[in-house]
Amino acid sequence: MPKINYSADYRLQLRERILNTASSNFRQRGIKAVKMDDIANSLSISKRTLYEIFHTKEDLLYECVKTYHENFMTKLREAVSNGKNVIEIIAEIYKLQMKESSLSSPIFYAELSKYPQVDTYFRRHYEERKSRSVDFLMKGVEDGYFRPDINYDIVNRIANANTEYVMRTKLYNQYPLHVIFWNVQLLLVRGICTDKGLKILDEQLGGIDH
C-alpha cells in the first residue's frame, strides 16, 4: 500500500497529539496494558497512520519519556533563570513530582526499565545528573542553605539508592508515591539544611498535603 503523504504542519500536530494521548495512557494504566490499537482508536486514526509516525510501541514510549524529561528540565532552567535559590528549586522539583505522581500509576515506573531504549536514556542522564547534583548541593552550601560538614557525594548516592530501593521492593504498593517522596527524599533534604535553609523550605512547602 502506498504511504500517505501529510503536510508537515499536520504531521507535527498529529505527532504532538499522539505523544500527549500515549503519555497520559501509559502513566495512568501502565505501559504493558496500553496497546497501539488503543492509542489509534482514542485519536480516531488508523493504526497504519500511527505506525508511520512511530514505528514501534517502544519508539513511542521513548519519545514520551524524552519529551517529559525535556519539559521538566526546561521548567527547572526557568526557575534558575528567575533567580530562585536552591531551596526554592528543590521545592519546585517536589511540587512537580507530586503533580506527576498524582497522574501516574506506580506500574508505569516499574515497567520503564523493561524497555532498552528508555533504560539506556535514563542511565545516560543519570550519569550526567550525578555530577550536576553534587554541584547544585555545593551551591547550597556556599549560599548558607546546606550544612558545610556533610559529604555530599555520599548524600547523592544515598538519595539514588533510596529511589532504587523503592522501585525494587515495590514500596509503592503499600504507600502512595507522594507519601514516599515526603518521608524519603524530603526527610533527607531537611537533614542537610541549615536553620536558614529549613526556614525557607518550610515556607515553600507549607500547606502541601503529604
Short mmCIF file of C-alpha atoms in Angstrom, two decimals:
data_model
loop_
_atom_site.label_atom_id
_atom_site.label_comp_id
_atom_site.label_asym_id
_atom_site.label_seq_id
_atom_site.Cartn_x
_atom_site.Cartn_y
_atom_site.Cartn_z
CA MET A 1 0.00 0.00 0.00
CA PRO A 2 1.35 3.46 -0.83
CA LYS A 3 2.42 5.67 2.04
CA ILE A 4 0.04 8.52 2.80
CA ASN A 5 1.54 11.99 2.39
CA TYR A 6 0.66 14.54 5.06
CA SER A 7 1.57 18.20 5.23
CA ALA A 8 4.45 18.99 7.59
CA ASP A 9 2.18 21.03 9.88
CA TYR A 10 -0.45 18.30 10.10
CA ARG A 11 2.20 15.68 10.80
CA LEU A 12 3.71 17.77 13.61
CA GLN A 13 0.30 18.42 15.16
CA LEU A 14 -0.65 14.77 14.90
CA ARG A 15 2.68 13.72 16.41
CA GLU A 16 2.04 16.00 19.40
CA ARG A 17 -1.49 14.66 19.83
CA ILE A 18 -0.19 11.10 19.75
CA LEU A 19 2.50 11.87 22.33
CA ASN A 20 0.03 13.57 24.68
CA THR A 21 -2.51 10.75 24.40
CA ALA A 22 0.06 7.96 24.69
CA SER A 23 1.85 9.59 27.63
CA SER A 24 -1.41 10.02 29.53
CA ASN A 25 -2.44 6.41 28.86
CA PHE A 26 0.94 4.93 29.72
CA ARG A 27 1.08 6.84 33.00
CA GLN A 28 -2.47 6.08 34.07
CA ARG A 29 -2.75 2.45 33.00
CA GLY A 30 0.83 1.20 32.79
CA ILE A 31 2.82 0.60 29.61
CA LYS A 32 2.01 -3.06 29.01
CA ALA A 33 -1.73 -2.52 29.35
CA VAL A 34 -1.81 0.10 26.57
CA LYS A 35 -1.93 -1.23 23.02
CA MET A 36 -1.15 0.73 19.88
CA ASP A 37 -4.74 -0.02 18.83
CA ASP A 38 -5.97 1.78 21.96
CA ILE A 39 -4.00 4.91 21.11
CA ALA A 40 -5.07 4.90 17.46
CA ASN A 41 -8.73 4.40 18.39
CA SER A 42 -8.70 7.16 21.01
CA LEU A 43 -7.39 9.58 18.36
CA SER A 44 -9.71 8.28 15.61
CA ILE A 45 -6.77 7.48 13.35
CA SER A 46 -5.75 4.23 11.73
CA LYS A 47 -3.06 2.05 13.28
CA ARG A 48 -1.23 2.33 9.98
CA THR A 49 -1.05 6.12 10.40
CA LEU A 50 0.22 5.70 13.95
CA TYR A 51 2.96 3.31 12.81
CA GLU A 52 4.04 5.70 10.05
CA ILE A 53 4.91 8.26 12.74
CA PHE A 54 6.13 5.90 15.47
CA HIS A 55 7.41 2.61 14.08
CA THR A 56 7.13 0.66 17.35
CA LYS A 57 5.47 1.00 20.73
CA GLU A 58 8.90 1.37 22.31
CA ASP A 59 9.75 4.24 19.92
CA LEU A 60 6.56 5.95 21.04
CA LEU A 61 7.28 5.35 24.74
CA TYR A 62 10.83 6.63 24.32
CA GLU A 63 9.60 9.87 22.75
CA CYS A 64 7.01 10.29 25.53
CA VAL A 65 9.67 9.89 28.21
CA LYS A 66 12.14 12.12 26.37
CA THR A 67 9.55 14.87 25.86
CA TYR A 68 8.53 14.78 29.52
CA HIS A 69 12.15 14.95 30.69
CA GLU A 70 12.95 17.86 28.35
CA ASN A 71 9.89 19.78 29.55
CA PHE A 72 10.85 19.08 33.17
CA MET A 73 14.38 20.38 32.60
CA THR A 74 13.02 23.48 30.85
CA LYS A 75 10.92 24.30 33.92
CA LEU A 76 13.97 23.90 36.16
CA ARG A 77 16.08 26.16 33.94
CA GLU A 78 13.30 28.75 34.08
CA ALA A 79 13.36 28.56 37.88
CA VAL A 80 17.12 29.14 37.87
CA SER A 81 16.92 31.99 35.38
CA ASN A 82 14.22 33.64 37.54
CA GLY A 83 16.71 33.89 40.38
CA LYS A 84 15.28 31.18 42.62
CA ASN A 85 17.64 29.84 45.27
CA VAL A 86 18.47 26.15 45.72
CA ILE A 87 15.75 25.60 48.33
CA GLU A 88 13.11 27.18 46.12
CA ILE A 89 14.27 24.99 43.23
CA ILE A 90 14.05 21.85 45.40
CA ALA A 91 10.53 22.88 46.39
CA GLU A 92 9.69 23.35 42.71
CA ILE A 93 11.01 19.86 41.92
CA TYR A 94 8.99 18.41 44.77
CA LYS A 95 5.80 20.08 43.57
CA LEU A 96 6.39 18.80 40.03
CA GLN A 97 6.96 15.29 41.39
CA MET A 98 3.75 15.50 43.40
CA LYS A 99 1.81 16.54 40.33
CA GLU A 100 3.33 13.75 38.26
CA SER A 101 2.70 11.09 40.91
CA SER A 102 -0.94 12.13 41.21
CA LEU A 103 -1.39 11.50 37.48
CA SER A 104 0.67 8.31 37.23
CA SER A 105 0.28 4.70 38.25
CA PRO A 106 3.26 3.12 40.06
CA ILE A 107 3.07 0.35 37.45
CA PHE A 108 4.25 2.86 34.85
CA TYR A 109 7.54 3.48 36.70
CA ALA A 110 8.04 -0.21 37.42
CA GLU A 111 7.74 -1.10 33.74
CA LEU A 112 10.05 1.57 32.32
CA SER A 113 13.26 -0.41 32.83
CA LYS A 114 11.89 -3.25 30.69
CA TYR A 115 12.35 -1.16 27.55
CA PRO A 116 16.02 -0.94 26.42
CA GLN A 117 15.77 2.45 24.67
CA VAL A 118 14.19 4.04 27.71
CA ASP A 119 16.51 2.32 30.17
CA THR A 120 19.57 3.50 28.22
CA TYR A 121 18.18 7.04 28.11
CA PHE A 122 17.70 7.09 31.89
CA ARG A 123 21.14 5.62 32.57
CA ARG A 124 22.80 8.21 30.36
CA HIS A 125 21.05 11.09 32.08
CA TYR A 126 21.63 9.53 35.49
CA GLU A 127 25.39 9.77 34.94
CA GLU A 128 25.08 13.38 33.78
CA ARG A 129 22.79 14.24 36.68
CA LYS A 130 25.14 12.84 39.32
CA SER A 131 27.82 15.49 38.81
CA ARG A 132 25.26 18.29 38.45
CA SER A 133 23.54 17.21 41.66
CA VAL A 134 26.70 17.50 43.74
CA ASP A 135 27.47 20.91 42.19
CA PHE A 136 23.92 22.01 43.00
CA LEU A 137 24.24 20.89 46.61
CA MET A 138 27.61 22.64 46.98
CA LYS A 139 25.98 25.85 45.70
CA GLY A 140 23.52 25.47 48.57
CA VAL A 141 26.45 25.20 50.98
CA GLU A 142 28.04 28.36 49.58
CA ASP A 143 24.76 30.25 49.97
CA GLY A 144 24.29 29.08 53.55
CA TYR A 145 21.26 26.85 52.96
CA PHE A 146 23.03 23.50 53.42
CA ARG A 147 25.41 22.39 56.15
CA PRO A 148 29.14 22.53 55.29
CA ASP A 149 30.04 19.46 57.40
CA ILE A 150 28.35 16.95 55.07
CA ASN A 151 29.88 14.68 52.40
CA TYR A 152 27.52 15.45 49.52
CA ASP A 153 28.80 12.69 47.29
CA ILE A 154 27.53 10.24 49.94
CA VAL A 155 24.22 12.14 50.24
CA ASN A 156 23.74 11.98 46.48
CA ARG A 157 24.43 8.24 46.40
CA ILE A 158 22.02 7.58 49.27
CA ALA A 159 19.28 9.57 47.53
CA ASN A 160 19.70 7.46 44.38
CA ALA A 161 19.85 4.24 46.42
CA ASN A 162 16.60 5.21 48.15
CA THR A 163 14.86 5.55 44.81
CA GLU A 164 16.21 2.21 43.61
CA TYR A 165 15.04 0.56 46.85
CA VAL A 166 11.51 1.94 46.47
CA MET A 167 11.27 0.55 42.93
CA ARG A 168 12.96 -2.79 43.68
CA THR A 169 10.79 -3.59 46.71
CA LYS A 170 7.64 -2.10 45.13
CA LEU A 171 7.07 0.02 48.21
CA TYR A 172 4.57 1.99 46.13
CA ASN A 173 2.16 -0.95 46.54
CA GLN A 174 1.99 -0.17 50.27
CA TYR A 175 2.15 3.62 50.28
CA PRO A 176 1.16 6.36 47.81
CA LEU A 177 4.08 7.87 45.90
CA HIS A 178 3.61 11.32 47.41
CA VAL A 179 3.89 9.81 50.92
CA ILE A 180 7.08 8.01 49.92
CA PHE A 181 8.57 11.22 48.47
CA TRP A 182 7.80 13.12 51.66
CA ASN A 183 9.21 10.51 54.02
CA VAL A 184 12.28 9.62 51.98
CA GLN A 185 13.53 12.45 49.80
CA LEU A 186 12.23 15.41 51.83
CA LEU A 187 13.49 13.86 55.05
CA LEU A 188 16.96 13.65 53.52
CA VAL A 189 16.81 17.26 52.33
CA ARG A 190 15.76 18.51 55.75
CA GLY A 191 18.70 16.66 57.31
CA ILE A 192 21.26 18.65 55.30
CA CYS A 193 19.61 22.06 55.73
CA THR A 194 20.90 24.81 57.99
CA ASP A 195 18.38 26.76 60.08
CA LYS A 196 18.29 29.31 57.26
CA GLY A 197 17.53 26.59 54.72
CA LEU A 198 14.87 24.95 56.89
CA LYS A 199 13.03 28.23 57.31
CA ILE A 200 12.74 28.73 53.55
CA LEU A 201 11.93 25.06 52.91
CA ASP A 202 9.05 25.14 55.40
CA GLU A 203 7.77 28.38 53.86
CA GLN A 204 7.88 26.87 50.37
CA LEU A 205 6.21 23.59 51.27
CA GLY A 206 3.79 24.84 53.89
CA GLY A 207 0.25 23.73 53.25
CA ILE A 208 1.18 20.92 50.86
CA ASP A 209 -0.79 17.75 51.58
CA HIS A 210 1.54 14.86 52.44
#
